[in-house]
């Protein structure tokens, strides 16, 4: 039956709970962060053969990938699957024979994928179906148009809509983008069908019960494993930090025993499903008396009980339901054989138990006799008689208690077996009760049917004159009903026609856009190929000249080729010609995605060449990583699992963060990590706490403000967000540092805090960056880490030396042999968490793990950096070359995946308790040394005051003051 029109509906599309309908804004406009999610209940057609039917699922649209995920319910952690809406097309579902008359599939539609798969979905009402179709069409249109508008190189300029916070989010270079088809947009708006959702669509629908299909069997072999995982996840609530989880981990973990309430619920669910299956599917359903649904492990029935249940159900029903002819005889023979084998098995079990009891008694007798023999032979010599009798007495008591314990254990086992038997009897009674209820219901239906027939017969015996009038009235009513039905069909056909025309229009426009993208990629590929040919030609000339020079050194073409190649290599790719943005091969841009310069301007040509070579290597690594989409898929699956629940600490999240947070999710994850660590601080503050601190620091005299102003432009001069006094990052950096200096006057400001805040501001807003600094200084690092004495930093360097001697003994001995103090290099690593010490890609991966796990990550990566280059350092045989190499070797490490594998794999075990103990040990030693230095200083001051020759000597601190 065609879909009826939207008669009686109020408001334009998008005016309901969901918004964002066809009439709510221009096409291609991305929904904002606060826009409501497109989600709700739909019925999905799944299964094969007799088990094919509609099952209620909770659907959630993910705008990041244009996927429509479906879960078993709103509270589930793992999706059962997804539909790719970006490459799909929609149509109405043609009902099967017999279903159309009953209106069973009037609100069903189809989602066709390019592979040929068809997903049939059914809404609760036609109005909901129309709303879902309109919204999915709109989401597909917006996503595909945003693909056209986005820059082609995600590494050099990520899509701005992927971010919500931080300075990196505001990077939006001008790009030449083809304008959208205005005529297609106008036609879409004309063909749009105005509709609004019901209560089963939107986030508020999660609090309502799922619509249940009476004849559907909730049974799916394909989704069995996912549903079992969801069942396990729901059983494992409580301390989620210490629990193993189900995402991307091969660790084995024990399933918790279900509570008695869970056992009762699962047994009731099993009985209910079995009744539904037997009542609706007859022969086929009766063949499956066991259930594959979400029943906890401990409530699974053994095979013997399942066979017994099948036998009981088959013996209770009439033989004609199962077999015909000679089949009954075969069944009876098999049942007799099964009963005889069952009796024989029970007899064997009883014999086995009696034999075990006999063996136990014999063993007890042997132990008793050996015990008596031992006492008689060893203890009787020189032992008083009363003590010997007491020992025999105690021995008899022990044996009696052991016998009593064994009897109690046997009674316990028998009681447990009795409880199991009672549960089985309860299950059988429930089965019988369900069958009786079904019989009563069927009889009630027969009675109602006979009652209707009786009333019809009585009405037919009315007077002849009344019969003529009633016949005319019936004919008139039928004609009116037929007229209403035809009008409804006409309106439905009109609505279908408008939707299908709009679908054809959109698919045509999207096909044209895809063809245009293909032509652009082809042009870019041709440009790259031409450039490759030019470079190869120049290299061949250079190699030929180097191999067999035909000219003198002054006249050699090799000099010109080399000069030309160097000039081409050092050219930074700028956006001087934005119209060529689609065709120019973006190998290395002037700035990376974080705003750092790829090739510094102030360096000489040799340094620029090294920097350009490093940038090309990084680009090659990033392209190879982009081809391996496993990490990205894991992150998308994790975020899909958190659509219906909050994020919390778990093993799979830690493993994902260690592999690196994707660029588009880093802002969200950093903010979550910071809030995780400073929640107790933020809960104890009043609203507007950060603004109050900043206002006080600006209005009142602040001793740290002068030093902060001096260090602002020296923070990250090679980052475009902090390169000039007018840069947006400079003002934000100033505000955060001033607010922190007012919050923590003991520290005020220390050189190094500015770099920590500058990195945080790239992905966080001012207030979040302030709390990130609080996390690092007041939660992660020990006290006195950033004070004037830098006591905590000195202690960590000594702890790091101990770890070097333990984890990398050869390298530590090498440094000791040539008297190289490598802590002069590593001191800055710990103080600013590797800022300006490693390449930016590795730096932000370190910060990902650091903000989640804490300061232990710094020790891990510091050791990993030395282990990465251990062999190269061991080849150096003098202290000067070693120290020179240590100053720049970290910038040559580019493979973040290999470095992470060393840090979190090769260096294990790495207990935090060991670091804390060593910090405590070295803290006392450093404090003692500082006390001795202070005493020497005081002696020097007294001697200087008394000695005339030394009065003109002043210290560095006195000179600064």
mmCIF file with all atom_site columns, C-alpha atoms in Angstrom, residues 735-860:
data_model
loop_
_atom_site.group_PDB
_atom_site.id
_atom_site.type_symbol
_atom_site.label_atom_id
_atom_site.label_alt_id
_atom_site.label_comp_id
_atom_site.label_asym_id
_atom_site.label_entity_id
_atom_site.label_seq_id
_atom_site.pdbx_PDB_ins_code
_atom_site.Cartn_x
_atom_site.Cartn_y
_atom_site.Cartn_z
_atom_site.occupancy
_atom_site.B_iso_or_equiv
_atom_site.pdbx_formal_charge
_atom_site.auth_seq_id
_atom_site.auth_comp_id
_atom_site.auth_asym_id
_atom_site.auth_atom_id
_atom_site.pdbx_PDB_model_num
ATOM 1   C CA . UNK A 1 735 ? 45.859 34.894 30.268 1.00 0.00 ? 735 UNK A CA 1
ATOM 2   C CA . UNK A 1 736 ? 46.481 31.289 31.312 1.00 0.00 ? 736 UNK A CA 1
ATOM 3   C CA . UNK A 1 737 ? 49.918 32.000 32.816 1.00 0.00 ? 737 UNK A CA 1
ATOM 4   C CA . UNK A 1 738 ? 48.654 35.033 34.747 1.00 0.00 ? 738 UNK A CA 1
ATOM 5   C CA . UNK A 1 739 ? 45.662 33.103 36.132 1.00 0.00 ? 739 UNK A CA 1
ATOM 6   C CA . UNK A 1 740 ? 47.894 30.220 37.239 1.00 0.00 ? 740 UNK A CA 1
ATOM 7   C CA . UNK A 1 741 ? 50.414 32.533 38.887 1.00 0.00 ? 741 UNK A CA 1
ATOM 8   C CA . UNK A 1 742 ? 47.566 33.973 40.944 1.00 0.00 ? 742 UNK A CA 1
ATOM 9   C CA . UNK A 1 743 ? 46.253 30.502 41.857 1.00 0.00 ? 743 UNK A CA 1
ATOM 10  C CA . UNK A 1 744 ? 49.658 29.131 42.893 1.00 0.00 ? 744 UNK A CA 1
ATOM 11  C CA . UNK A 1 745 ? 51.768 31.969 44.349 1.00 0.00 ? 745 UNK A CA 1
ATOM 12  C CA . UNK A 1 746 ? 54.398 29.497 45.663 1.00 0.00 ? 746 UNK A CA 1
ATOM 13  C CA . UNK A 1 747 ? 55.417 28.831 42.075 1.00 0.00 ? 747 UNK A CA 1
ATOM 14  C CA . UNK A 1 748 ? 54.079 31.941 40.417 1.00 0.00 ? 748 UNK A CA 1
ATOM 15  C CA . UNK A 1 749 ? 55.830 31.488 37.101 1.00 0.00 ? 749 UNK A CA 1
ATOM 16  C CA . UNK A 1 750 ? 58.712 29.252 36.081 1.00 0.00 ? 750 UNK A CA 1
ATOM 17  C CA . UNK A 1 751 ? 60.356 29.078 32.682 1.00 0.00 ? 751 UNK A CA 1
ATOM 18  C CA . UNK A 1 752 ? 58.934 25.972 31.064 1.00 0.00 ? 752 UNK A CA 1
ATOM 19  C CA . UNK A 1 753 ? 55.332 26.531 32.096 1.00 0.00 ? 753 UNK A CA 1
ATOM 20  C CA . UNK A 1 754 ? 54.857 28.749 29.030 1.00 0.00 ? 754 UNK A CA 1
ATOM 21  C CA . UNK A 1 755 ? 55.703 25.866 26.703 1.00 0.00 ? 755 UNK A CA 1
ATOM 22  C CA . UNK A 1 756 ? 53.372 23.472 28.483 1.00 0.00 ? 756 UNK A CA 1
ATOM 23  C CA . UNK A 1 757 ? 50.498 25.943 28.138 1.00 0.00 ? 757 UNK A CA 1
ATOM 24  C CA . UNK A 1 758 ? 51.343 26.688 24.492 1.00 0.00 ? 758 UNK A CA 1
ATOM 25  C CA . UNK A 1 759 ? 51.040 23.010 23.553 1.00 0.00 ? 759 UNK A CA 1
ATOM 26  C CA . UNK A 1 760 ? 47.777 22.653 25.504 1.00 0.00 ? 760 UNK A CA 1
ATOM 27  C CA . UNK A 1 761 ? 46.266 25.725 23.794 1.00 0.00 ? 761 UNK A CA 1
ATOM 28  C CA . UNK A 1 762 ? 46.683 24.121 20.375 1.00 0.00 ? 762 UNK A CA 1
ATOM 29  C CA . UNK A 1 763 ? 43.815 21.766 21.201 1.00 0.00 ? 763 UNK A CA 1
ATOM 30  C CA . UNK A 1 764 ? 42.089 23.333 24.225 1.00 0.00 ? 764 UNK A CA 1
ATOM 31  C CA . UNK A 1 765 ? 40.400 26.616 25.051 1.00 0.00 ? 765 UNK A CA 1
ATOM 32  C CA . UNK A 1 766 ? 41.831 28.979 27.675 1.00 0.00 ? 766 UNK A CA 1
ATOM 33  C CA . UNK A 1 767 ? 40.061 27.564 30.718 1.00 0.00 ? 767 UNK A CA 1
ATOM 34  C CA . UNK A 1 768 ? 40.715 23.945 29.726 1.00 0.00 ? 768 UNK A CA 1
ATOM 35  C CA . UNK A 1 769 ? 44.400 24.778 29.107 1.00 0.00 ? 769 UNK A CA 1
ATOM 36  C CA . UNK A 1 770 ? 44.528 26.360 32.585 1.00 0.00 ? 770 UNK A CA 1
ATOM 37  C CA . UNK A 1 771 ? 43.223 23.149 34.160 1.00 0.00 ? 771 UNK A CA 1
ATOM 38  C CA . UNK A 1 772 ? 45.663 21.159 32.000 1.00 0.00 ? 772 UNK A CA 1
ATOM 39  C CA . UNK A 1 773 ? 48.518 23.165 33.578 1.00 0.00 ? 773 UNK A CA 1
ATOM 40  C CA . UNK A 1 774 ? 47.035 22.498 37.035 1.00 0.00 ? 774 UNK A CA 1
ATOM 41  C CA . UNK A 1 775 ? 46.975 18.779 36.188 1.00 0.00 ? 775 UNK A CA 1
ATOM 42  C CA . UNK A 1 776 ? 50.649 18.731 35.209 1.00 0.00 ? 776 UNK A CA 1
ATOM 43  C CA . UNK A 1 777 ? 52.012 20.929 38.025 1.00 0.00 ? 777 UNK A CA 1
ATOM 44  C CA . UNK A 1 778 ? 49.756 19.997 40.953 1.00 0.00 ? 778 UNK A CA 1
ATOM 45  C CA . UNK A 1 779 ? 48.640 16.428 40.148 1.00 0.00 ? 779 UNK A CA 1
ATOM 46  C CA . UNK A 1 780 ? 51.276 14.723 38.016 1.00 0.00 ? 780 UNK A CA 1
ATOM 47  C CA . UNK A 1 781 ? 54.595 16.231 39.109 1.00 0.00 ? 781 UNK A CA 1
ATOM 48  C CA . UNK A 1 782 ? 56.023 16.089 42.655 1.00 0.00 ? 782 UNK A CA 1
ATOM 49  C CA . UNK A 1 783 ? 56.154 19.204 44.813 1.00 0.00 ? 783 UNK A CA 1
ATOM 50  C CA . UNK A 1 784 ? 58.994 21.674 44.168 1.00 0.00 ? 784 UNK A CA 1
ATOM 51  C CA . UNK A 1 785 ? 59.203 20.511 40.531 1.00 0.00 ? 785 UNK A CA 1
ATOM 52  C CA . UNK A 1 786 ? 58.751 24.038 39.169 1.00 0.00 ? 786 UNK A CA 1
ATOM 53  C CA . UNK A 1 787 ? 59.898 26.063 42.183 1.00 0.00 ? 787 UNK A CA 1
ATOM 54  C CA . UNK A 1 788 ? 63.043 28.203 42.296 1.00 0.00 ? 788 UNK A CA 1
ATOM 55  C CA . UNK A 1 789 ? 65.276 25.302 43.378 1.00 0.00 ? 789 UNK A CA 1
ATOM 56  C CA . UNK A 1 790 ? 63.763 22.833 40.849 1.00 0.00 ? 790 UNK A CA 1
ATOM 57  C CA . UNK A 1 791 ? 64.179 20.208 43.556 1.00 0.00 ? 791 UNK A CA 1
ATOM 58  C CA . UNK A 1 792 ? 61.740 17.703 42.055 1.00 0.00 ? 792 UNK A CA 1
ATOM 59  C CA . UNK A 1 793 ? 63.359 17.999 38.614 1.00 0.00 ? 793 UNK A CA 1
ATOM 60  C CA . UNK A 1 794 ? 66.798 17.250 40.046 1.00 0.00 ? 794 UNK A CA 1
ATOM 61  C CA . UNK A 1 795 ? 65.428 14.220 41.864 1.00 0.00 ? 795 UNK A CA 1
ATOM 62  C CA . UNK A 1 796 ? 63.873 12.855 38.647 1.00 0.00 ? 796 UNK A CA 1
ATOM 63  C CA . UNK A 1 797 ? 67.227 13.098 36.861 1.00 0.00 ? 797 UNK A CA 1
ATOM 64  C CA . UNK A 1 798 ? 68.812 10.858 39.486 1.00 0.00 ? 798 UNK A CA 1
ATOM 65  C CA . UNK A 1 799 ? 65.893 8.434  39.255 1.00 0.00 ? 799 UNK A CA 1
ATOM 66  C CA . UNK A 1 800 ? 66.360 8.414  35.474 1.00 0.00 ? 800 UNK A CA 1
ATOM 67  C CA . UNK A 1 801 ? 70.049 7.572  35.899 1.00 0.00 ? 801 UNK A CA 1
ATOM 68  C CA . UNK A 1 802 ? 69.095 4.564  38.015 1.00 0.00 ? 802 UNK A CA 1
ATOM 69  C CA . UNK A 1 803 ? 66.628 3.411  35.352 1.00 0.00 ? 803 UNK A CA 1
ATOM 70  C CA . UNK A 1 804 ? 69.271 3.862  32.625 1.00 0.00 ? 804 UNK A CA 1
ATOM 71  C CA . UNK A 1 805 ? 71.704 1.626  34.506 1.00 0.00 ? 805 UNK A CA 1
ATOM 72  C CA . UNK A 1 806 ? 68.960 -0.979 34.925 1.00 0.00 ? 806 UNK A CA 1
ATOM 73  C CA . UNK A 1 807 ? 67.218 -0.895 31.520 1.00 0.00 ? 807 UNK A CA 1
ATOM 74  C CA . UNK A 1 808 ? 70.148 0.131  29.277 1.00 0.00 ? 808 UNK A CA 1
ATOM 75  C CA . UNK A 1 809 ? 73.310 -1.008 31.087 1.00 0.00 ? 809 UNK A CA 1
ATOM 76  C CA . UNK A 1 810 ? 75.604 -0.950 28.016 1.00 0.00 ? 810 UNK A CA 1
ATOM 77  C CA . UNK A 1 811 ? 74.687 2.613  27.122 1.00 0.00 ? 811 UNK A CA 1
ATOM 78  C CA . UNK A 1 812 ? 74.978 3.763  30.751 1.00 0.00 ? 812 UNK A CA 1
ATOM 79  C CA . UNK A 1 813 ? 78.458 2.202  31.012 1.00 0.00 ? 813 UNK A CA 1
ATOM 80  C CA . UNK A 1 814 ? 79.411 3.886  27.724 1.00 0.00 ? 814 UNK A CA 1
ATOM 81  C CA . UNK A 1 815 ? 78.425 7.295  29.109 1.00 0.00 ? 815 UNK A CA 1
ATOM 82  C CA . UNK A 1 816 ? 80.277 6.608  32.354 1.00 0.00 ? 816 UNK A CA 1
ATOM 83  C CA . UNK A 1 817 ? 83.392 5.542  30.466 1.00 0.00 ? 817 UNK A CA 1
ATOM 84  C CA . UNK A 1 818 ? 83.595 8.838  28.577 1.00 0.00 ? 818 UNK A CA 1
ATOM 85  C CA . UNK A 1 819 ? 82.232 10.895 31.521 1.00 0.00 ? 819 UNK A CA 1
ATOM 86  C CA . UNK A 1 820 ? 79.238 12.250 29.585 1.00 0.00 ? 820 UNK A CA 1
ATOM 87  C CA . UNK A 1 821 ? 76.536 13.786 31.798 1.00 0.00 ? 821 UNK A CA 1
ATOM 88  C CA . UNK A 1 822 ? 73.461 13.103 29.685 1.00 0.00 ? 822 UNK A CA 1
ATOM 89  C CA . UNK A 1 823 ? 71.139 14.619 32.328 1.00 0.00 ? 823 UNK A CA 1
ATOM 90  C CA . UNK A 1 824 ? 72.137 18.016 30.941 1.00 0.00 ? 824 UNK A CA 1
ATOM 91  C CA . UNK A 1 825 ? 70.119 16.986 27.869 1.00 0.00 ? 825 UNK A CA 1
ATOM 92  C CA . UNK A 1 826 ? 67.304 15.066 29.558 1.00 0.00 ? 826 UNK A CA 1
ATOM 93  C CA . UNK A 1 827 ? 66.631 17.736 32.208 1.00 0.00 ? 827 UNK A CA 1
ATOM 94  C CA . UNK A 1 828 ? 64.688 19.814 29.673 1.00 0.00 ? 828 UNK A CA 1
ATOM 95  C CA . UNK A 1 829 ? 62.799 16.713 28.435 1.00 0.00 ? 829 UNK A CA 1
ATOM 96  C CA . UNK A 1 830 ? 61.265 16.225 31.865 1.00 0.00 ? 830 UNK A CA 1
ATOM 97  C CA . UNK A 1 831 ? 60.692 19.913 32.603 1.00 0.00 ? 831 UNK A CA 1
ATOM 98  C CA . UNK A 1 832 ? 58.626 20.661 29.465 1.00 0.00 ? 832 UNK A CA 1
ATOM 99  C CA . UNK A 1 833 ? 57.557 17.103 28.480 1.00 0.00 ? 833 UNK A CA 1
ATOM 100 C CA . UNK A 1 834 ? 59.688 16.898 25.309 1.00 0.00 ? 834 UNK A CA 1
ATOM 101 C CA . UNK A 1 835 ? 58.514 20.212 23.783 1.00 0.00 ? 835 UNK A CA 1
ATOM 102 C CA . UNK A 1 836 ? 61.092 21.343 21.167 1.00 0.00 ? 836 UNK A CA 1
ATOM 103 C CA . UNK A 1 837 ? 62.997 18.076 21.665 1.00 0.00 ? 837 UNK A CA 1
ATOM 104 C CA . UNK A 1 838 ? 61.226 15.691 19.253 1.00 0.00 ? 838 UNK A CA 1
ATOM 105 C CA . UNK A 1 839 ? 59.326 16.108 15.987 1.00 0.00 ? 839 UNK A CA 1
ATOM 106 C CA . UNK A 1 840 ? 55.769 17.331 16.361 1.00 0.00 ? 840 UNK A CA 1
ATOM 107 C CA . UNK A 1 841 ? 54.054 14.052 15.413 1.00 0.00 ? 841 UNK A CA 1
ATOM 108 C CA . UNK A 1 842 ? 55.906 12.152 18.139 1.00 0.00 ? 842 UNK A CA 1
ATOM 109 C CA . UNK A 1 843 ? 55.474 15.012 20.612 1.00 0.00 ? 843 UNK A CA 1
ATOM 110 C CA . UNK A 1 844 ? 51.684 14.908 20.459 1.00 0.00 ? 844 UNK A CA 1
ATOM 111 C CA . UNK A 1 845 ? 51.583 11.109 20.697 1.00 0.00 ? 845 UNK A CA 1
ATOM 112 C CA . UNK A 1 846 ? 53.677 11.384 23.872 1.00 0.00 ? 846 UNK A CA 1
ATOM 113 C CA . UNK A 1 847 ? 51.278 14.004 25.226 1.00 0.00 ? 847 UNK A CA 1
ATOM 114 C CA . UNK A 1 848 ? 48.306 11.749 24.461 1.00 0.00 ? 848 UNK A CA 1
ATOM 115 C CA . UNK A 1 849 ? 49.625 9.039  26.778 1.00 0.00 ? 849 UNK A CA 1
ATOM 116 C CA . UNK A 1 850 ? 51.033 11.554 29.268 1.00 0.00 ? 850 UNK A CA 1
ATOM 117 C CA . UNK A 1 851 ? 47.672 13.242 29.888 1.00 0.00 ? 851 UNK A CA 1
ATOM 118 C CA . UNK A 1 852 ? 45.979 9.862  30.381 1.00 0.00 ? 852 UNK A CA 1
ATOM 119 C CA . UNK A 1 853 ? 48.575 7.868  32.364 1.00 0.00 ? 853 UNK A CA 1
ATOM 120 C CA . UNK A 1 854 ? 50.695 10.511 34.100 1.00 0.00 ? 854 UNK A CA 1
ATOM 121 C CA . UNK A 1 855 ? 54.430 11.218 34.570 1.00 0.00 ? 855 UNK A CA 1
ATOM 122 C CA . UNK A 1 856 ? 55.582 7.613  34.232 1.00 0.00 ? 856 UNK A CA 1
ATOM 123 C CA . UNK A 1 857 ? 55.189 8.093  30.476 1.00 0.00 ? 857 UNK A CA 1
ATOM 124 C CA . UNK A 1 858 ? 58.068 10.614 30.493 1.00 0.00 ? 858 UNK A CA 1
ATOM 125 C CA . UNK A 1 859 ? 60.466 8.001  31.903 1.00 0.00 ? 859 UNK A CA 1
ATOM 126 C CA . UNK A 1 860 ? 59.242 5.447  29.360 1.00 0.00 ? 860 UNK A CA 1
#
